[in-house]
Short mmCIF file of C-alpha atoms and ligand atoms in Angstrom, two decimals:
data_model
loop_
_atom_site.label_atom_id
_atom_site.label_comp_id
_atom_site.label_asym_id
_atom_site.label_seq_id
_atom_site.Cartn_x
_atom_site.Cartn_y
_atom_site.Cartn_z
CA MET A 1 -0.54 10.39 47.01
CA LYS A 2 -1.18 10.73 43.44
CA TYR A 3 -3.18 13.22 41.39
CA ALA A 4 -4.08 13.67 37.60
CA ILE A 5 -5.50 16.87 35.90
CA ARG A 6 -7.68 16.82 33.15
CA SER A 7 -8.13 20.51 31.67
CA TYR A 8 -10.22 21.55 28.90
CA GLY A 9 -10.79 24.80 26.79
CA CYS A 10 -8.95 28.08 27.28
CA GLN A 11 -5.55 29.35 28.92
CA MET A 12 -7.14 30.14 31.89
CA ASN A 13 -7.88 26.51 32.94
CA PHE A 14 -4.38 25.54 31.64
CA ALA A 15 -2.96 28.34 33.99
CA GLU A 16 -5.22 27.02 36.86
CA ALA A 17 -4.00 23.41 36.23
CA GLU A 18 -0.64 24.72 36.47
CA GLU A 19 -1.46 26.32 39.92
CA ILE A 20 -2.93 23.11 41.41
CA ARG A 21 0.30 21.08 39.93
CA GLN A 22 2.82 23.60 41.64
CA TYR A 23 0.96 23.46 45.06
CA LEU A 24 0.35 19.58 45.12
CA GLN A 25 4.06 18.93 44.06
CA SER A 26 5.03 21.60 46.77
CA VAL A 27 3.53 18.82 49.44
CA GLY A 28 5.06 15.89 47.86
CA ALA A 29 2.15 14.63 45.78
CA LYS A 30 3.07 13.00 42.35
CA GLU A 31 1.10 13.52 39.04
CA THR A 32 0.34 10.91 36.78
CA ASP A 33 -1.06 11.04 33.31
CA ASN A 34 -3.33 8.03 33.85
CA TYR A 35 -6.05 9.10 35.96
CA GLN A 36 -6.90 5.55 36.52
CA LEU A 37 -4.03 5.26 39.20
CA ALA A 38 -4.90 8.65 40.65
CA ASP A 39 -6.17 9.17 44.28
CA TRP A 40 -7.50 12.89 43.39
CA LEU A 41 -8.51 14.06 39.91
CA PHE A 42 -9.05 17.44 38.91
CA VAL A 43 -11.22 18.17 35.96
CA LEU A 44 -11.22 21.77 34.65
CA THR A 45 -14.25 22.12 32.47
CA CYS A 46 -14.96 24.39 29.53
CA THR A 47 -18.42 25.27 28.23
CA VAL A 48 -17.58 28.02 25.42
CA ARG A 49 -18.68 25.65 22.45
CA GLN A 50 -21.52 22.91 22.79
CA HIS A 51 -18.52 20.59 21.80
CA ALA A 52 -16.50 21.51 24.75
CA GLU A 53 -19.59 21.22 26.98
CA ASP A 54 -20.68 17.55 25.59
CA ARG A 55 -17.08 16.05 26.18
CA ALA A 56 -17.05 17.52 29.79
CA TRP A 57 -20.32 15.72 30.54
CA GLY A 58 -19.10 12.63 28.85
CA PHE A 59 -16.00 12.51 30.80
CA LEU A 60 -17.67 13.35 34.44
CA LYS A 61 -20.35 10.76 33.68
CA SER A 62 -17.67 8.31 32.90
CA LEU A 63 -16.10 8.70 36.25
CA ARG A 64 -18.65 7.23 38.19
CA SER A 65 -17.06 4.01 38.20
CA TRP A 66 -13.58 5.49 38.82
CA LYS A 67 -14.90 6.98 41.87
CA GLN A 68 -16.60 3.79 43.21
CA GLU A 69 -13.52 1.65 42.71
CA LYS A 70 -11.62 3.06 45.65
CA ASN A 71 -12.91 4.55 48.91
CA ASN A 72 -10.55 7.50 49.30
CA ARG A 73 -10.71 8.96 45.76
CA CYS A 74 -11.39 12.50 45.42
CA LEU A 75 -13.07 14.22 42.35
CA VAL A 76 -12.70 17.92 42.14
CA VAL A 77 -14.59 19.62 39.09
CA GLY A 78 -13.79 23.41 38.29
CA GLY A 79 -14.26 25.51 35.68
CA CYS A 80 -17.15 27.05 33.31
CA LEU A 81 -19.44 24.05 33.50
CA VAL A 82 -19.33 24.57 37.15
CA SER A 83 -20.36 28.08 37.00
CA GLN A 84 -23.21 27.31 34.35
CA SER A 85 -24.62 24.14 35.76
CA ALA A 86 -23.69 23.54 39.33
CA HIS A 87 -27.16 22.35 40.53
CA LEU A 88 -27.51 19.95 37.57
CA ILE A 89 -24.04 18.45 38.18
CA LYS A 90 -24.88 17.87 41.86
CA SER A 91 -28.11 16.22 41.19
CA ARG A 92 -26.81 14.06 38.00
CA LEU A 93 -23.32 13.65 39.27
CA PRO A 94 -23.59 13.21 43.02
CA TYR A 95 -20.38 11.45 43.28
CA ILE A 96 -18.20 14.59 42.59
CA ASP A 97 -16.70 15.66 45.76
CA ILE A 98 -16.00 19.34 45.37
CA LEU A 99 -17.41 21.79 42.72
CA VAL A 100 -15.22 24.88 42.40
CA PRO A 101 -16.99 27.72 39.94
CA ALA A 102 -14.99 29.69 37.54
CA SER A 103 -16.90 32.59 38.58
CA GLU A 104 -14.71 32.71 41.69
CA ASN A 105 -11.38 34.53 42.11
CA ILE A 106 -9.48 30.95 42.73
CA VAL A 107 -6.40 30.77 44.55
CA TRP A 108 -5.99 26.99 44.26
CA ALA A 109 -3.09 26.80 46.72
CA ASP A 110 -5.36 28.58 49.42
CA ARG A 111 -8.38 26.17 48.44
CA LEU A 112 -6.35 23.14 48.30
CA LYS A 113 -4.71 24.04 51.73
CA LYS A 114 -8.08 24.73 53.45
CA ILE A 115 -10.20 21.68 52.01
CA LEU A 116 -7.57 19.02 51.11
CA LEU A 117 -4.30 19.34 52.78
CA ASN A 118 -5.18 21.32 56.05
CA SER A 119 -1.66 20.58 57.76
CA SER A 120 0.78 20.54 54.93
CA PRO A 121 3.57 23.23 54.80
CA ILE A 122 4.26 24.91 51.63
CA CYS A 123 7.68 24.83 50.13
CA PRO A 124 8.56 26.87 47.16
CA PRO A 125 7.18 24.70 44.21
CA PRO A 126 9.40 22.87 41.97
CA LEU A 127 8.92 24.50 38.55
CA LYS A 128 8.26 22.45 35.65
CA SER A 129 8.67 24.81 33.04
CA THR A 130 10.26 28.07 32.54
CA HIS A 131 7.34 29.73 30.99
CA GLN A 132 4.78 30.19 33.47
CA SER A 133 1.13 32.35 33.08
CA VAL A 134 0.21 35.08 35.34
CA ILE A 135 -3.64 35.85 35.58
CA ILE A 136 -4.23 39.76 35.40
CA SER A 137 -8.02 39.65 35.57
CA TYR A 138 -10.95 37.27 35.87
CA GLY A 139 -14.29 37.42 34.09
CA CYS A 140 -15.22 39.67 31.29
CA SER A 141 -17.96 42.53 30.97
CA ASN A 142 -18.04 42.46 26.98
CA PHE A 143 -21.03 40.28 26.22
CA CYS A 144 -20.07 39.41 22.56
CA SER A 145 -23.48 38.00 21.37
CA TYR A 146 -22.16 34.52 21.05
CA CYS A 147 -20.06 34.18 24.31
CA ILE A 148 -21.20 32.49 27.29
CA VAL A 149 -18.08 33.70 29.46
CA PRO A 150 -19.51 36.93 30.96
CA PHE A 151 -22.30 34.72 32.36
CA VAL A 152 -20.31 31.83 33.78
CA ARG A 153 -17.01 33.80 34.80
CA GLY A 154 -18.77 36.73 35.90
CA PRO A 155 -17.91 40.44 35.29
CA GLU A 156 -14.34 41.63 34.73
CA ARG A 157 -12.42 41.66 38.03
CA CYS A 158 -8.57 42.95 37.92
CA ARG A 159 -6.00 41.73 40.16
CA PRO A 160 -3.95 44.87 41.78
CA ALA A 161 -1.00 45.42 40.04
CA GLY A 162 1.33 45.37 42.94
CA GLU A 163 0.22 41.64 43.52
CA ILE A 164 0.79 40.96 39.78
CA LEU A 165 4.43 42.62 39.52
CA SER A 166 5.17 40.76 42.73
CA GLN A 167 4.11 37.38 41.42
CA ILE A 168 6.16 37.93 38.22
CA GLN A 169 9.42 38.98 40.22
CA LYS A 170 8.95 35.75 42.41
CA LEU A 171 8.65 33.56 39.19
CA LEU A 172 11.69 35.28 37.64
CA GLN A 173 13.60 34.86 40.74
CA SER A 174 12.99 31.35 40.68
CA GLY A 175 14.18 30.93 37.02
CA VAL A 176 11.35 31.56 34.97
CA LYS A 177 12.43 33.04 31.53
CA LYS A 178 8.88 33.60 29.77
CA ILE A 179 5.50 34.94 31.25
CA THR A 180 2.18 35.05 29.45
CA LEU A 181 -0.31 37.55 31.10
CA LEU A 182 -3.93 35.79 31.13
CA GLY A 183 -7.17 37.54 30.99
CA GLN A 184 -10.29 37.11 28.91
CA ASN A 185 -9.70 40.72 27.73
CA VAL A 186 -6.27 42.12 28.99
CA ASN A 187 -6.69 45.30 26.94
CA SER A 188 -9.42 46.66 29.50
CA TYR A 189 -6.99 45.98 32.23
CA PHE A 190 -7.30 48.59 34.88
CA ASP A 191 -6.19 49.10 38.49
CA ASN A 192 -7.02 52.43 39.80
CA SER A 193 -5.25 55.07 37.51
CA LEU A 194 -3.18 52.40 35.98
CA ASP A 195 -4.27 50.62 32.60
CA PHE A 196 -3.02 48.09 30.69
CA ALA A 197 -0.20 50.11 28.79
CA ASP A 198 0.92 51.13 32.13
CA LEU A 199 1.14 47.43 33.50
CA LEU A 200 3.20 46.69 30.45
CA LYS A 201 5.93 49.20 30.89
CA LYS A 202 6.16 48.37 34.45
CA ILE A 203 6.59 44.72 33.44
CA ASP A 204 9.13 45.58 30.99
CA ASN A 205 11.08 47.44 33.48
CA LEU A 206 11.48 44.54 35.72
CA SER A 207 15.06 43.53 35.80
CA GLY A 208 15.95 39.96 34.27
CA ASP A 209 16.57 38.16 31.31
CA PHE A 210 12.86 37.23 30.43
CA THR A 211 10.25 37.97 27.69
CA PHE A 212 6.51 38.16 28.26
CA THR A 213 3.16 38.16 26.10
CA PHE A 214 -0.27 38.51 26.72
CA LEU A 215 -3.70 36.84 26.08
CA THR A 216 -6.24 37.59 25.02
CA SER A 217 -6.61 40.95 23.18
CA HIS A 218 -9.99 42.60 22.03
CA PRO A 219 -9.51 44.84 19.08
CA ARG A 220 -12.21 47.26 20.49
CA ASP A 221 -9.77 48.07 23.70
CA MET A 222 -6.43 47.94 21.61
CA ASN A 223 -6.31 51.72 21.81
CA GLU A 224 -3.43 54.04 20.73
CA LYS A 225 -1.89 54.15 23.96
CA ILE A 226 -1.42 50.24 24.09
CA ILE A 227 -0.40 50.49 20.29
CA SER A 228 2.31 53.00 21.04
CA THR A 229 3.40 51.47 24.12
CA LEU A 230 3.83 47.88 22.22
CA ALA A 231 6.33 49.72 20.10
CA GLY A 232 8.61 50.60 23.06
CA LEU A 233 8.56 47.30 24.80
CA LYS A 234 12.02 45.58 24.91
CA LYS A 235 10.85 42.33 26.46
CA TRP A 236 7.61 41.63 24.78
CA SER A 237 8.09 38.61 22.68
CA GLY A 238 6.02 40.20 19.61
CA GLU A 239 3.14 37.48 19.69
CA LEU A 240 -0.26 38.94 19.38
CA HIS A 241 -3.34 36.92 19.55
CA LEU A 242 -6.05 39.33 18.06
CA PRO A 243 -9.42 37.50 17.78
CA LEU A 244 -11.21 38.96 14.37
CA GLN A 245 -14.01 36.27 14.44
CA SER A 246 -15.33 37.38 11.01
CA GLY A 247 -14.14 39.37 8.02
CA SER A 248 -18.06 40.66 7.52
CA ASP A 249 -19.03 43.81 9.11
CA ARG A 250 -22.54 42.70 9.17
CA ILE A 251 -21.84 39.67 11.21
CA LEU A 252 -19.34 41.59 13.55
CA LYS A 253 -22.24 43.79 14.14
CA LEU A 254 -24.49 40.85 15.04
CA MET A 255 -21.77 39.46 17.44
CA ASN A 256 -21.27 42.87 19.36
CA ARG A 257 -17.74 42.87 18.63
CA GLY A 258 -17.46 46.76 18.54
CA TYR A 259 -15.25 47.47 15.41
CA THR A 260 -15.29 46.96 11.56
CA TYR A 261 -13.07 44.92 9.51
CA GLN A 262 -11.39 47.91 8.38
CA GLN A 263 -10.79 49.23 12.01
CA TYR A 264 -9.32 45.82 12.70
CA CYS A 265 -7.04 46.17 9.48
CA SER A 266 -5.68 49.57 11.03
CA ILE A 267 -4.81 48.31 14.29
CA VAL A 268 -2.64 45.53 12.86
CA ARG A 269 -1.22 48.09 10.04
CA ALA A 270 -0.28 50.50 13.15
CA ILE A 271 1.21 47.87 15.14
CA ARG A 272 3.26 46.05 12.08
CA ARG A 273 4.48 49.59 11.20
CA GLN A 274 6.21 49.78 14.65
CA ARG A 275 6.99 46.27 15.31
CA PRO A 276 7.09 44.44 11.87
CA ASP A 277 8.34 41.42 13.54
CA ILE A 278 5.07 40.54 15.42
CA CYS A 279 3.57 36.99 15.24
CA LEU A 280 -0.03 37.59 14.50
CA SER A 281 -2.86 35.06 15.30
CA THR A 282 -6.57 35.15 15.56
CA ASP A 283 -9.79 33.15 16.09
CA LEU A 284 -12.39 32.95 13.62
CA ILE A 285 -15.97 31.65 13.93
CA VAL A 286 -17.71 30.23 10.78
CA GLY A 287 -21.56 29.76 10.53
CA PHE A 288 -22.92 32.31 12.88
CA PRO A 289 -26.50 32.93 12.41
CA GLY A 290 -27.44 34.62 9.17
CA GLU A 291 -23.97 34.12 7.72
CA THR A 292 -24.23 34.05 4.18
CA GLU A 293 -21.87 32.88 1.41
CA GLU A 294 -20.85 36.72 0.67
CA ASP A 295 -20.15 37.22 4.62
CA PHE A 296 -17.91 33.74 4.49
CA CYS A 297 -16.05 34.85 1.45
CA GLN A 298 -15.31 38.24 3.45
CA THR A 299 -13.82 36.09 6.29
CA LYS A 300 -11.71 34.27 3.66
CA LYS A 301 -10.57 37.39 2.19
CA ALA A 302 -9.67 38.86 5.29
CA ILE A 303 -7.37 35.42 5.86
CA SER A 304 -5.45 36.48 2.84
CA GLU A 305 -5.08 39.92 3.38
CA LEU A 306 -3.87 39.88 7.04
CA ASN A 307 -1.24 37.32 6.72
CA PHE A 308 -1.67 35.56 10.22
CA GLN A 309 1.17 33.45 11.32
CA HIS A 310 -1.96 31.04 12.65
CA PHE A 311 -5.46 30.82 13.61
CA TYR A 312 -7.84 28.96 15.27
CA ALA A 313 -11.46 28.39 13.53
CA PHE A 314 -14.64 27.28 15.38
CA LYS A 315 -18.16 26.32 14.05
CA TYR A 316 -20.60 28.34 15.68
CA SER A 317 -22.85 26.91 18.36
CA PRO A 318 -25.51 28.71 20.55
CA ARG A 319 -24.74 28.92 24.10
CA PRO A 320 -27.66 30.31 25.91
CA PRO A 321 -28.12 32.65 27.73
CA ALA A 322 -25.82 34.47 25.45
CA ARG A 323 -27.62 36.66 23.49
CA SER A 324 -27.30 34.95 19.68
CA ALA A 325 -29.01 31.93 20.92
CA SER A 326 -32.09 33.72 20.47
CA LEU A 327 -31.26 34.04 16.86
CA THR A 328 -32.38 31.28 14.70
CA ASP A 329 -29.32 29.03 14.14
CA ASP A 330 -29.89 28.89 10.43
CA VAL A 331 -26.69 27.81 8.89
CA PRO A 332 -27.06 23.94 8.36
CA ASP A 333 -24.27 22.03 10.20
CA LYS A 334 -23.29 20.55 6.73
CA ILE A 335 -22.37 24.14 5.63
CA LYS A 336 -20.54 24.88 8.75
CA GLU A 337 -18.61 22.02 8.58
CA GLU A 338 -17.76 22.76 4.83
CA ARG A 339 -16.96 26.26 5.70
CA LEU A 340 -14.65 25.11 8.75
CA ALA A 341 -12.92 22.94 6.54
CA GLU A 342 -12.22 25.54 3.72
CA VAL A 343 -10.89 27.80 6.21
CA LEU A 344 -8.49 25.25 8.15
CA GLN A 345 -7.27 24.25 4.70
CA SER A 346 -6.47 27.92 3.80
CA GLN A 347 -3.96 27.97 6.78
CA ARG A 348 -0.37 28.26 4.98
CA PRO A 349 2.03 25.38 5.36
CA GLY A 350 3.60 26.18 8.95
CA GLN A 351 0.56 27.77 10.30
CA GLN A 352 -1.40 25.36 12.58
S1 SF4 B 401 -14.22 39.31 24.87
FE1 SF4 B 401 -16.29 38.68 23.96
S2 SF4 B 401 -15.51 36.79 23.53
FE2 SF4 B 401 -13.78 37.33 24.72
S3 SF4 B 401 -14.61 36.53 26.61
FE3 SF4 B 401 -15.47 38.51 26.64
S4 SF4 B 401 -17.59 38.33 25.70
FE4 SF4 B 401 -16.44 36.35 25.38
#
């Protein structure tokens, strides 16, 4: 049996793709890069931007003939598009066999065992890579005004710390050398009285020769306890992805990000004071409703001041029902394109 996986968007989807891969390999299935040769196809969709949603719809529509070519093919679609538009997908693309909304806490091995591989035993999965991701929380309760994630992935739900630690220990025992903790906002992690800083310390104290990092941090929740904890970690790789989004306080407020540019800078300064070796990356959005030339200049200034190792920049697109979709999308697309190109050109050589 051959399977293929197409994963779009964020690290959560890529982590889920890895779970699917490990389970299917453990029961003897073979992966192919060419989905035309596959019996099962898994598509993990993203709707965080209009462009991503259009690509997902385009690809799913193109699969009608793939499904019809062979009787026993199985098409499984997961991710945010399913949470957002399950009814529409069912009515427009009835040839999809299984829809898995991203708002569910998915354990793919359990799901696949139940639905597709009822009788197959699970053996320890052969690991492809010594770098593995561990999901620590699902969903998000922040409601940044441009973001659809809280609507499609639901409110934040944190996994119990004991479960996370035991998953990490198993991965380490099987030869993994690097762990990435995943959540939409890892800094707000909470399990009873244990917070993100406590979780980091517990992971750091696990025995073994490994490093770890975490994605994604929110500046609003990067509190003093986390900052001082980072300074003492021995196994943290020093990679820090801390989305700024805009250098303009006016735009940050409209985005409901909950910090000012200066507060962001203070966090970075405090962390760099204790760990000068951090590899700082960020996300930026250009063309948010009402973004003036002056606002955009503040974003460019932030890029030059903060010395990011790399950053990801995107053009704004309204994602209803996220709140900013009710604002007039008044920055012309041509200007958004120009601003995006300008920002991307300002990446230093070696940045990506
Ligand atoms: S923190 Fe904001 S941008 Fe990130 S997932 Fe949550 S709502 Fe979206």
